[in-house]
Short mmCIF file of C-alpha atoms in Angstrom, two decimals:
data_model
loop_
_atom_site.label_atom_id
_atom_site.label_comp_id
_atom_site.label_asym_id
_atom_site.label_seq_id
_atom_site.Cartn_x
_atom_site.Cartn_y
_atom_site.Cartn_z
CA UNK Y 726 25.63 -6.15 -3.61
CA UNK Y 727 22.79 -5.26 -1.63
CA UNK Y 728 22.68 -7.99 1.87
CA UNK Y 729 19.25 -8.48 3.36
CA UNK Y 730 19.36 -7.17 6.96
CA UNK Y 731 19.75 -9.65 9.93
CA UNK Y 732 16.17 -10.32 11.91
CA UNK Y 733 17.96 -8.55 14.46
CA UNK Y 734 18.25 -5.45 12.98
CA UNK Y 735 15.33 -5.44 11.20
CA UNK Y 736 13.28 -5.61 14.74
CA UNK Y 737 15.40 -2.88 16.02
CA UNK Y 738 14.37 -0.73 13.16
CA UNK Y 739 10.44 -1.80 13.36
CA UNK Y 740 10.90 -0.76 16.91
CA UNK Y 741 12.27 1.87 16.85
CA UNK Y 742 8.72 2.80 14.31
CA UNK Y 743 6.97 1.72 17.12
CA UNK Y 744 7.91 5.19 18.60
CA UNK Y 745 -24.59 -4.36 2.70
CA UNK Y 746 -22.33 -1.55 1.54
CA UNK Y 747 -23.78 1.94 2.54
CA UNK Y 748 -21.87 5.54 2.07
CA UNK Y 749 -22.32 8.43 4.77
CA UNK Y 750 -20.92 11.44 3.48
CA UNK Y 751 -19.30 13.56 5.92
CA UNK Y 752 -18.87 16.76 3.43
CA UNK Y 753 -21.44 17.43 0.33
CA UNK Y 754 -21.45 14.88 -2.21
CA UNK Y 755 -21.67 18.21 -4.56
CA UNK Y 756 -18.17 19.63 -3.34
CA UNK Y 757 -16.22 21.58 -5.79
CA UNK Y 758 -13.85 20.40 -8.27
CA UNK Y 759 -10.34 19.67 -7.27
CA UNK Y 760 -11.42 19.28 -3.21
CA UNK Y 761 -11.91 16.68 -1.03
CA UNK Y 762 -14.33 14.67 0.30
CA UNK Y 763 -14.67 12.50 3.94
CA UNK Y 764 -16.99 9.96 4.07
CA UNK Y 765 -17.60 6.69 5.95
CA UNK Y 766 -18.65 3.69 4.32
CA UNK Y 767 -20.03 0.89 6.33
CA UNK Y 768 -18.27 -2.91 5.75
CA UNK Y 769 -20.84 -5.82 6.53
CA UNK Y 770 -18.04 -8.46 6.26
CA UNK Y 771 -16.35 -6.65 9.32
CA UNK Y 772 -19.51 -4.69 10.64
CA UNK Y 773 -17.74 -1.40 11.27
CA UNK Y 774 -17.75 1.86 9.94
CA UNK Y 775 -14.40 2.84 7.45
CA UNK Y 776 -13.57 6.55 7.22
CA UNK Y 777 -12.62 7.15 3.80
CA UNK Y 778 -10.58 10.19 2.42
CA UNK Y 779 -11.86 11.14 -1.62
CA UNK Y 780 -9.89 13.52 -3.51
CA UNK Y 781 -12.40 14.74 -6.42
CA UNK Y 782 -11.30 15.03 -9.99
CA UNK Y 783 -11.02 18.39 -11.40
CA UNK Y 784 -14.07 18.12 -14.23
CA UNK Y 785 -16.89 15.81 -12.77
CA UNK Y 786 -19.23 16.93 -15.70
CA UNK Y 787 -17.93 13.30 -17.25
CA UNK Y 788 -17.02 9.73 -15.83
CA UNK Y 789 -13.86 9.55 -14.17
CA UNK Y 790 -11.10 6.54 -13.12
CA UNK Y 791 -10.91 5.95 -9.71
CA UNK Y 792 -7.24 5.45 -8.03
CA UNK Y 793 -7.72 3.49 -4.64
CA UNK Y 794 -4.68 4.51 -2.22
CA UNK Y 795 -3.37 2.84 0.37
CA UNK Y 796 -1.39 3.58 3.88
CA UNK Y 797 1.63 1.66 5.18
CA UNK Y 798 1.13 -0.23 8.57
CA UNK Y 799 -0.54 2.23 10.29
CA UNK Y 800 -3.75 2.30 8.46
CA UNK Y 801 -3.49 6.12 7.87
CA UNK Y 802 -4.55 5.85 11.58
CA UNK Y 803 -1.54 7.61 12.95
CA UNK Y 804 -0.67 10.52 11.55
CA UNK Y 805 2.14 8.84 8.80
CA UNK Y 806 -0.41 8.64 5.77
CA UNK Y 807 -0.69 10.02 2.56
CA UNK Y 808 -2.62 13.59 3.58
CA UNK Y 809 -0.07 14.78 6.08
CA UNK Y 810 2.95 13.81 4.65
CA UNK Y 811 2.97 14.42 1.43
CA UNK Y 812 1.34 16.47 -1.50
CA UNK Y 813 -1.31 14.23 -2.45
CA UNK Y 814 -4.14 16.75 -1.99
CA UNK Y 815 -2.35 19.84 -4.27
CA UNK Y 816 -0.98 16.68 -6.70
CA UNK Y 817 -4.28 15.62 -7.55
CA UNK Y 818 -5.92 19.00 -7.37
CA UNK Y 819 -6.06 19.07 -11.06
CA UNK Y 820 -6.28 15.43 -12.02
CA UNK Y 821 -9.70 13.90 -13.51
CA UNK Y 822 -9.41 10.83 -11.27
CA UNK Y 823 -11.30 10.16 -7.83
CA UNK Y 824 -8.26 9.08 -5.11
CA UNK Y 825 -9.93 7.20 -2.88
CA UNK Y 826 -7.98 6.81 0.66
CA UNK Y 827 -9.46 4.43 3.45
CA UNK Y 828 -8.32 5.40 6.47
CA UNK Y 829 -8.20 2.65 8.87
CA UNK Y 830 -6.66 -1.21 8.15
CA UNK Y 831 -3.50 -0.52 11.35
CA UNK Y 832 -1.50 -3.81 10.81
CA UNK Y 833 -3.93 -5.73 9.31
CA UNK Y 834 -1.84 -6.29 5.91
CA UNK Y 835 -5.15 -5.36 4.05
CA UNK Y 836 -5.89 -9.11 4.07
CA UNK Y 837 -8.98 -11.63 4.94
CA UNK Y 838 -8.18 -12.97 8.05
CA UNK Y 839 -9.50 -16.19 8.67
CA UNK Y 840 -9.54 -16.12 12.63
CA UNK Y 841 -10.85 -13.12 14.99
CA UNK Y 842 -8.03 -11.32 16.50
CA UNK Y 843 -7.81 -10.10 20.23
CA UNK Y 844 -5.97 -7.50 19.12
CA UNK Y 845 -7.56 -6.41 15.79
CA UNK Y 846 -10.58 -7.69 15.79
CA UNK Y 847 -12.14 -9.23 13.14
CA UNK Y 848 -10.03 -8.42 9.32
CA UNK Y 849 -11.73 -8.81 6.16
CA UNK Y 850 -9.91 -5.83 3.96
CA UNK Y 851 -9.68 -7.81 0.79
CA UNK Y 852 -13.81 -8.24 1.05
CA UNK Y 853 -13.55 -4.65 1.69
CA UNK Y 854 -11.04 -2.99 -0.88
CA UNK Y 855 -12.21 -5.56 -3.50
CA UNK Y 856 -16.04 -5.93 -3.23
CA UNK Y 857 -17.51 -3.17 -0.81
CA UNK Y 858 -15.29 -0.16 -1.17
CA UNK Y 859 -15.63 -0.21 -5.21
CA UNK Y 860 -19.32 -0.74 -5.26
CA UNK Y 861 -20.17 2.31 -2.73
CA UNK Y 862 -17.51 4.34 -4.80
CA UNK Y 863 -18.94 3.51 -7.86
CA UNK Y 864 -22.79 4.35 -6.21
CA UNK Y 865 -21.93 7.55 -5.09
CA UNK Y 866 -19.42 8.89 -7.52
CA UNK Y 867 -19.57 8.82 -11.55
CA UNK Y 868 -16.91 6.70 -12.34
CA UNK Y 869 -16.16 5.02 -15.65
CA UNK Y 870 -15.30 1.32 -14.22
CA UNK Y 871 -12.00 1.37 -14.82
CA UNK Y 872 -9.51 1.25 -11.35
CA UNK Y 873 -6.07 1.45 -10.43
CA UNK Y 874 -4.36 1.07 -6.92
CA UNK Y 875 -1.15 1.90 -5.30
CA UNK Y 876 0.37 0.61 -2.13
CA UNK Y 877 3.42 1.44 0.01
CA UNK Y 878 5.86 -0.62 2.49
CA UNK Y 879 3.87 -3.15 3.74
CA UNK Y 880 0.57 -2.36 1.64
CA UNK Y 881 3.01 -2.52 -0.96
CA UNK Y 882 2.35 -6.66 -0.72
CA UNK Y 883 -1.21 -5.89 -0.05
CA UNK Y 884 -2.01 -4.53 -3.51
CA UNK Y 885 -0.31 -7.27 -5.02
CA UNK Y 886 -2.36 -9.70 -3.22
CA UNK Y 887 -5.51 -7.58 -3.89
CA UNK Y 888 -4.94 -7.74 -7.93
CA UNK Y 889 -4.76 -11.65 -7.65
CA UNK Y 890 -7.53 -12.17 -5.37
CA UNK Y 891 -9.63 -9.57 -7.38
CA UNK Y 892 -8.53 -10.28 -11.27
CA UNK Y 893 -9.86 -7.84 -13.24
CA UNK Y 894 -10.78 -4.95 -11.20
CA UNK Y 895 -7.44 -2.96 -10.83
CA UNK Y 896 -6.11 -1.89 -14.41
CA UNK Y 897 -2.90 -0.81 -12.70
CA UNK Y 898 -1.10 -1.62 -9.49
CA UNK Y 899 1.88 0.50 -8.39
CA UNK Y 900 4.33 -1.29 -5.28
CA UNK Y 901 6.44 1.25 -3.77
CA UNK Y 902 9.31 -0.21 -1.57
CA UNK Y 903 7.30 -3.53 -0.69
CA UNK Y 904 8.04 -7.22 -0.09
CA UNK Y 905 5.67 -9.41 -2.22
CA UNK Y 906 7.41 -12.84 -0.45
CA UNK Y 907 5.57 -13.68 2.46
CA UNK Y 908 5.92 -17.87 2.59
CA UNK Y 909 9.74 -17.47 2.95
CA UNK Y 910 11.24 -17.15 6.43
CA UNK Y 911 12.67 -13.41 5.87
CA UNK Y 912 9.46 -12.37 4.18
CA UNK Y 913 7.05 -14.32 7.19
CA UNK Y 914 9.80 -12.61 9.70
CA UNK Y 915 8.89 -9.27 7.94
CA UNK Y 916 5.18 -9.77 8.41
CA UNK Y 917 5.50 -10.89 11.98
CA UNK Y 918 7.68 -7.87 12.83
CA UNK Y 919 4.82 -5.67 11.34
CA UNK Y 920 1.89 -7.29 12.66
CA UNK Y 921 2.85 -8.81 16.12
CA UNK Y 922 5.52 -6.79 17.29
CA UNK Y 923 4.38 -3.43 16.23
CA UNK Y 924 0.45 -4.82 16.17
CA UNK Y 925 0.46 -6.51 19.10
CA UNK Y 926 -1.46 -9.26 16.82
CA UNK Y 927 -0.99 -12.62 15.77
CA UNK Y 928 -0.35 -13.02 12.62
CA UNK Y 929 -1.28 -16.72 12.55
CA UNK Y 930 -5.10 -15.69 12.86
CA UNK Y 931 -4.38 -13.85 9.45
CA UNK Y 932 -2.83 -16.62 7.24
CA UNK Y 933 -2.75 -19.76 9.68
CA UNK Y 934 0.50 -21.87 11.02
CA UNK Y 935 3.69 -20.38 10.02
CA UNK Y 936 4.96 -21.56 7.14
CA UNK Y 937 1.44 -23.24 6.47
CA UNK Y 938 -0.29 -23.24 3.13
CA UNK Y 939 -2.06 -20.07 2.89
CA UNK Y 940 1.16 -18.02 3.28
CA UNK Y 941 2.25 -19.71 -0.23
CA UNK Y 942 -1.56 -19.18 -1.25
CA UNK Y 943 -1.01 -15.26 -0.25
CA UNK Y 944 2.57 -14.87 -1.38
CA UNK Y 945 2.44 -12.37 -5.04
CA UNK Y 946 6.30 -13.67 -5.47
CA UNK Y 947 4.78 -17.47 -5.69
CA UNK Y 948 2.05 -16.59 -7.79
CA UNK Y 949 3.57 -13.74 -9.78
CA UNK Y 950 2.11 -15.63 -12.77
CA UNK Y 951 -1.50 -14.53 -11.56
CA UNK Y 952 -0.22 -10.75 -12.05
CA UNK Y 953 -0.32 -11.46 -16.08
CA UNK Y 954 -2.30 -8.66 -17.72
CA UNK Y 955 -2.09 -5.90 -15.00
CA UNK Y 956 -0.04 -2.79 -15.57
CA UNK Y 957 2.29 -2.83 -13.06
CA UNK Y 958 4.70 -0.30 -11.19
CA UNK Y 959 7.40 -1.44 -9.15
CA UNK Y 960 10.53 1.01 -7.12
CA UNK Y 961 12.60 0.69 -4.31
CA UNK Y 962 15.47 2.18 -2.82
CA UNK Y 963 18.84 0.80 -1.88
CA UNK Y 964 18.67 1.82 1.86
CA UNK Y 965 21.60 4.57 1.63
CA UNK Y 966 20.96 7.92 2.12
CA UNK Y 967 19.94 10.29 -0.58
CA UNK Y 968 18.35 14.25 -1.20
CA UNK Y 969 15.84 13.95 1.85
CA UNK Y 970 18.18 12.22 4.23
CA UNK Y 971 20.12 15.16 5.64
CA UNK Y 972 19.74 18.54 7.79
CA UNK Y 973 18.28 20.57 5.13
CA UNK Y 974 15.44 18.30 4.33
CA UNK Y 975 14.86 16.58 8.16
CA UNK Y 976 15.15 19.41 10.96
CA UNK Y 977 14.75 17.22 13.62
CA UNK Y 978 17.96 15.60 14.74
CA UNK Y 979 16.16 12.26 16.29
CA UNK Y 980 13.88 11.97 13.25
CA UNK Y 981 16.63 12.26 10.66
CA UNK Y 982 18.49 9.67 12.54
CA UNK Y 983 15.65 7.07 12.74
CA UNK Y 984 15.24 8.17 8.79
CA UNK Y 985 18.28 6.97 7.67
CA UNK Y 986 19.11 4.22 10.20
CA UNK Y 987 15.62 2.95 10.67
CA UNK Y 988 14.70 3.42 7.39
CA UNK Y 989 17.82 2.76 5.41
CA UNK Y 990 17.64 -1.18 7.08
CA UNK Y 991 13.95 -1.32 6.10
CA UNK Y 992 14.67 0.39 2.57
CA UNK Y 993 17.54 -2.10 1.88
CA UNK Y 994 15.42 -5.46 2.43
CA UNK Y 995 12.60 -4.17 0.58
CA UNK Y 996 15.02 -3.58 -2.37
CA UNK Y 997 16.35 -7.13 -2.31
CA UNK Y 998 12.17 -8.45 -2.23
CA UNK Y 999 11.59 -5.98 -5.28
CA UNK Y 1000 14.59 -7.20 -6.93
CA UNK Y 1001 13.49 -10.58 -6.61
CA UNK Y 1002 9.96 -10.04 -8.05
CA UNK Y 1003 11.28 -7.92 -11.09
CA UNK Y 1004 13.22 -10.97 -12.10
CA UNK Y 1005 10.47 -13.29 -11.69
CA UNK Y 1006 8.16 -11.06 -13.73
CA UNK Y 1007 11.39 -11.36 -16.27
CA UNK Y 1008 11.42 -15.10 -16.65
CA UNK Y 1009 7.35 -15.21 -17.01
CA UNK Y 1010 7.26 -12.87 -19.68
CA UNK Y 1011 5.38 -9.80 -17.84
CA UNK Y 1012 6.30 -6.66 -18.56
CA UNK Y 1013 6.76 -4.32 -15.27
CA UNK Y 1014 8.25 -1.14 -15.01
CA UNK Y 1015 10.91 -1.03 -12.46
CA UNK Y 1016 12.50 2.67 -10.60
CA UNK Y 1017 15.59 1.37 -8.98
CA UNK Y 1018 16.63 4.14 -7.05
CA UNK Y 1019 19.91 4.78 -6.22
CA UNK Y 1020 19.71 6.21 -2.90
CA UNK Y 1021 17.05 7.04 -0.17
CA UNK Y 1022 15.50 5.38 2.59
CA UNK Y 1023 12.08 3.80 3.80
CA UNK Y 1024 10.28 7.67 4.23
CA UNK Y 1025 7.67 9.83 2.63
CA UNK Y 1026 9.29 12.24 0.47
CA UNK Y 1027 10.63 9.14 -1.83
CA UNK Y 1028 7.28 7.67 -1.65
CA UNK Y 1029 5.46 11.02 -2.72
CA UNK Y 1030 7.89 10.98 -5.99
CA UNK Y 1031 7.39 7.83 -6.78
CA UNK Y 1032 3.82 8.32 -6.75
CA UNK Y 1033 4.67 11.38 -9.30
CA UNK Y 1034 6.59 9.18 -11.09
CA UNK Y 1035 4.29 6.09 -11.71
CA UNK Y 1036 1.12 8.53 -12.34
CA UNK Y 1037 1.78 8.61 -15.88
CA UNK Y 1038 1.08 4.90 -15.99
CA UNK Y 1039 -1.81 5.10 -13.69
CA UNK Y 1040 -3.29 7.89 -15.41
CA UNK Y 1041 -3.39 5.75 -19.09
CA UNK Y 1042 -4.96 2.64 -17.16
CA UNK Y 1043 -7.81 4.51 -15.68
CA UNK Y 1044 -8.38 6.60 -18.68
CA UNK Y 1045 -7.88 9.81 -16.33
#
């Protein structure tokens, strides 16, 4: 049986982590095949500038799918996001899908906030992923309308949220070891540990009053019925240790110990939340697929296979 970990331990582990749409193009819009792209695109619901990270498809002499990818709680604005820690660039290298990764969004949950915070400023990443990003993507770029997007950890709930908000626009969402409850106490407590102690936020200016109506209104485990229709891609770990959680694949002493302490507590709660959404999905009727893994932890390498793993799926819902 897998236990959800105390509030205790969970805010040891988080930490102990602690440790008018316009496109600027940073490289030529005419780069090669197969390389990659910076660019900035401006938001006018949050009136700043979003660096944005666009892996090119291999033949751009036809449309092609476009594969929005998100960071965990950092944004990408550490150095834990999908470029430096895993093999996104060389995976996609000879894919016909655009990968489009924002880089920016630190705690923010990839949500509208409906209150300016001190901290974070003003948050309007659903405007942004669902309405602005797309339509300077799809201005620049020759896609062929049809988008997917993948999420992990706490963007993981974020994508969820984002296919709900935005029915119709992602084909294919893919949550790797996320928590889609966010109106129940341990799924509010996971949010809070994210975005105020590892923030320094509030996340009341995000959804209002604890336990108030807009955390059922943003909850994808409340209104998994809403998911009906997308393609979606579920995994999670159990929280023991598996093939990267030992000397050989984790040099660092310190790091492999945060890995599989740290991360095994994270892993673990995130399994129960997917567990919990898979059977929800079951009584409704909507079909998911489901990787239960047997072993690993809350870390990259895991994350970089399931993202091998569920491209199949993406690739047929994007046409790529």
């Amino acid at each position: 049986m897998i236990r959800t970990p105390s509030l205790k331990a969970l805010v040891a582990a988080v930490a102990a982590l602690a440790v008018g749409t316009a496109v600027a193009p940073l490289a030529p819009a005419n780069a090669a095949p197969g390389t990659t792209a910076e660019i900035v695109v401006h938001s006018a619901s949050m009136n700043r500038d979003i660096p944005v990270t666009v892996l090119l498809p291999k033949n751009r002499a036809k449309p092609a799918g476009v594969f929005y990818l998100l960071n965990g709680a950092g944004g990408g604005e550490d150095n834990a996001n999908w470029q430096g820690k895993t093999d996104v660039v060389k995976f996609f290298a000879n894919k016909n899908a655009y990968v489009v990764i924002p880089n920016q969004g630190a705690f923010s949950y990839y949500a509208d906030w409906i209150k300016r915070d001190e901290k974070l400023g003003v948050n309007k990443w659903s405007t942004f992923l669902g309405k602005e990003l797309p339509a300077a993507i799809n201005g620049k770029y020759s896609t062929n309308g049809r988008n997917a997007i993948a999420g992990i950890s706490s963007s993981a709930t974020s994508v969820l949220n984002l296919a709900i908000a935005h029915r119709g626009l992602y084909r294919t969402v893919a949550a790797y070891s996320g928590c889609a409850a966010t109106s129940t106490q341990p799924g509010q407590d996971y949010i809070r540990l994210v975005v105020e102690t590892r923030g320094g936020a509030d996340a009341r200016n995000m959804w209002g009053p604890y336990n108030g109506p807009l955390w059922r209104q943003n909850d994808p485990l409340v209104n998994a019925a809403k998911l009906r229709g997308v393609s979606l891609y579920l995994s999670a770990a159990t929280g023991l240790p598996g093939q990267y959680d030992n000397p050989q694949a984790v040099s660092k002493p310190a790091v492999l110990a945060d890995q599989v302490v740290v991360g095994g507590v994270i892993e673990a709660a995130t399994r129960q939340c997917t567990d919990q959404l898979a059977s929800k999905l079951a009584a409704l009727h909507i079909p998911a697929t489901y990787d239960r893994v047997p072993a690993g932890t809350h870390s990259w390498r895991y994350w970089q296979d399931q993202l091998h793993k569920s491209w199949p799926q993406i690739a047929r819902g994007i046409g790529a």
